[in-house]
Amino acid sequence: MNIGLAAGQTGVSAKMIRHYEAIGLLRPAARRANAYRDYGDRDVRDLKFIRRARILGFSIDEIRSLLALWRDETGSSAEVRGIAQAHVADLERRLAEFQAMIATLHHLIDSCPGDGAPHCPILQELAHDGAP
């Protein structure tokens, strides 16, 4: 199938399919006589796997490792679990950072009079050279 059909079946844009090929995440597609890419069932399965992993926030390197483990029938689920656990820990760390940013912004919004006066704690905080 051509790249447009593969994109339609997987929900991965043609541009991203080309990108995944370029970085080696997806094997290079076979080429037809007219030099157009030709994708098979394995490519579609891989693209669906990649798309789902991206939706869950896995990095390209993590997906590369997960794909290798998925293809290797002798691989260890402990490795997969370890990658997923590390990813969750990273997400939780980032979530805590976002929650701290939200709390800081709420405080600053509550401190800003929001009137016609030029004084605003939000601007003062943004101009401050220290960490919040």
Tab-separated table of C-alpha atoms in Angstrom:
chain	number	residue	atom	x	y	z
A	1	MET	CA	0.000	0.000	0.000
A	2	ASN	CA	1.127	3.556	-0.597
A	3	ILE	CA	2.043	6.018	2.134
A	4	GLY	CA	-1.351	7.744	2.029
A	5	LEU	CA	-3.195	4.498	2.643
A	6	ALA	CA	-0.741	3.514	5.406
A	7	ALA	CA	-1.288	6.911	7.006
A	8	GLY	CA	-5.044	6.484	6.810
A	9	GLN	CA	-4.977	3.017	8.350
A	10	THR	CA	-2.670	3.965	11.204
A	11	GLY	CA	-3.487	7.569	12.059
A	12	VAL	CA	0.170	8.499	11.515
A	13	SER	CA	0.697	11.294	9.003
A	14	ALA	CA	2.715	10.654	5.857
A	15	LYS	CA	5.234	13.230	7.065
A	16	MET	CA	5.729	11.351	10.349
A	17	ILE	CA	5.980	8.019	8.537
A	18	ARG	CA	8.835	9.452	6.457
A	19	HIS	CA	10.408	10.851	9.636
A	20	TYR	CA	10.194	7.487	11.418
A	21	GLU	CA	11.884	5.879	8.424
A	22	ALA	CA	14.587	8.571	8.340
A	23	ILE	CA	15.502	8.048	12.011
A	24	GLY	CA	15.392	4.270	11.719
A	25	LEU	CA	12.356	3.723	13.921
A	26	LEU	CA	10.498	2.189	10.991
A	27	ARG	CA	12.317	0.003	8.511
A	28	PRO	CA	12.689	1.583	5.066
A	29	ALA	CA	9.665	0.804	2.951
A	30	ALA	CA	9.970	-1.383	-0.098
A	31	ARG	CA	9.857	0.577	-3.330
A	32	ARG	CA	7.609	-0.018	-6.297
A	33	ALA	CA	8.852	0.202	-9.877
A	34	ASN	CA	7.793	3.861	-9.897
A	35	ALA	CA	9.933	4.444	-6.745
A	36	TYR	CA	6.868	5.022	-4.533
A	37	ARG	CA	6.999	3.584	-1.058
A	38	ASP	CA	5.123	0.321	-0.569
A	39	TYR	CA	4.045	-0.579	2.971
A	40	GLY	CA	3.003	-4.015	4.145
A	41	ASP	CA	1.106	-5.458	7.087
A	42	ARG	CA	4.188	-5.451	9.337
A	43	ASP	CA	4.744	-1.762	8.639
A	44	VAL	CA	1.118	-1.003	9.505
A	45	ARG	CA	1.414	-2.962	12.772
A	46	ASP	CA	4.646	-1.132	13.611
A	47	LEU	CA	3.085	2.253	12.863
A	48	LYS	CA	0.076	1.490	15.050
A	49	PHE	CA	2.443	0.406	17.828
A	50	ILE	CA	4.485	3.603	17.432
A	51	ARG	CA	1.368	5.774	17.393
A	52	ARG	CA	-0.014	4.207	20.575
A	53	ALA	CA	3.357	4.523	22.304
A	54	ARG	CA	3.577	8.201	21.293
A	55	ILE	CA	0.065	8.794	22.647
A	56	LEU	CA	1.296	7.388	25.972
A	57	GLY	CA	4.216	9.814	25.845
A	58	PHE	CA	7.083	7.396	25.288
A	59	SER	CA	10.171	8.986	23.763
A	60	ILE	CA	11.557	7.875	20.425
A	61	ASP	CA	14.404	6.046	22.186
A	62	GLU	CA	11.946	4.296	24.498
A	63	ILE	CA	9.802	3.311	21.522
A	64	ARG	CA	12.865	2.000	19.716
A	65	SER	CA	13.603	-0.235	22.721
A	66	LEU	CA	9.980	-1.320	23.078
A	67	LEU	CA	9.737	-2.177	19.378
A	68	ALA	CA	12.877	-4.287	19.620
A	69	LEU	CA	11.473	-6.111	22.645
A	70	TRP	CA	8.096	-6.583	20.931
A	71	ARG	CA	9.766	-8.133	17.883
A	72	ASP	CA	12.078	-10.349	19.958
A	73	GLU	CA	10.012	-13.304	21.096
A	74	THR	CA	12.793	-14.349	23.472
A	75	GLY	CA	12.881	-10.941	25.199
A	76	SER	CA	12.063	-10.353	28.810
A	77	SER	CA	8.886	-8.687	29.992
A	78	ALA	CA	10.984	-7.386	32.892
A	79	GLU	CA	12.749	-5.074	30.437
A	80	VAL	CA	9.423	-3.812	29.102
A	81	ARG	CA	8.148	-3.281	32.624
A	82	GLY	CA	11.315	-1.396	33.551
A	83	ILE	CA	10.952	0.961	30.593
A	84	ALA	CA	7.302	1.578	31.476
A	85	GLN	CA	8.110	2.145	35.165
A	86	ALA	CA	10.854	4.638	34.310
A	87	HIS	CA	8.457	6.412	31.968
A	88	VAL	CA	5.780	6.636	34.664
A	89	ALA	CA	8.333	8.026	37.125
A	90	ASP	CA	9.313	10.682	34.575
A	91	LEU	CA	5.653	11.549	33.939
A	92	GLU	CA	5.011	11.835	37.683
A	93	ARG	CA	8.030	14.118	38.086
A	94	ARG	CA	6.841	16.311	35.216
A	95	LEU	CA	3.301	16.328	36.619
A	96	ALA	CA	4.623	17.578	39.963
A	97	GLU	CA	6.514	20.331	38.132
A	98	PHE	CA	3.346	21.335	36.257
A	99	GLN	CA	1.334	21.352	39.482
A	100	ALA	CA	3.940	23.633	41.082
A	101	MET	CA	3.764	25.963	38.063
A	102	ILE	CA	-0.021	26.045	38.277
A	103	ALA	CA	0.074	26.824	41.994
A	104	THR	CA	2.572	29.642	41.417
A	105	LEU	CA	0.483	31.093	38.609
A	106	HIS	CA	-2.700	30.911	40.680
A	107	HIS	CA	-0.935	32.789	43.477
A	108	LEU	CA	0.333	35.429	41.064
A	109	ILE	CA	-3.076	35.813	39.410
A	110	ASP	CA	-4.689	36.240	42.826
A	111	SER	CA	-2.063	38.899	43.677
A	112	CYS	CA	-2.583	40.911	40.495
A	113	PRO	CA	-5.278	43.596	40.808
A	114	GLY	CA	-6.121	43.329	37.110
A	115	ASP	CA	-7.040	46.999	36.946
A	116	GLY	CA	-5.615	49.886	34.949
A	117	ALA	CA	-2.597	50.314	37.260
A	118	PRO	CA	0.840	49.415	35.811
A	119	HIS	CA	1.927	47.442	38.918
A	120	CYS	CA	1.447	43.690	38.492
A	121	PRO	CA	3.083	40.894	40.526
A	122	ILE	CA	3.003	38.610	37.481
A	123	LEU	CA	5.323	40.936	35.557
A	124	GLN	CA	7.548	41.407	38.609
A	125	GLU	CA	7.886	37.630	38.990
A	126	LEU	CA	8.733	37.199	35.317
A	127	ALA	CA	11.388	39.913	35.592
A	128	HIS	CA	12.876	38.332	38.746
A	129	ASP	CA	16.149	36.542	37.973
A	130	GLY	CA	15.787	33.867	40.660
A	131	ALA	CA	13.920	30.608	40.551
A	132	PRO	CA	10.288	30.759	41.748
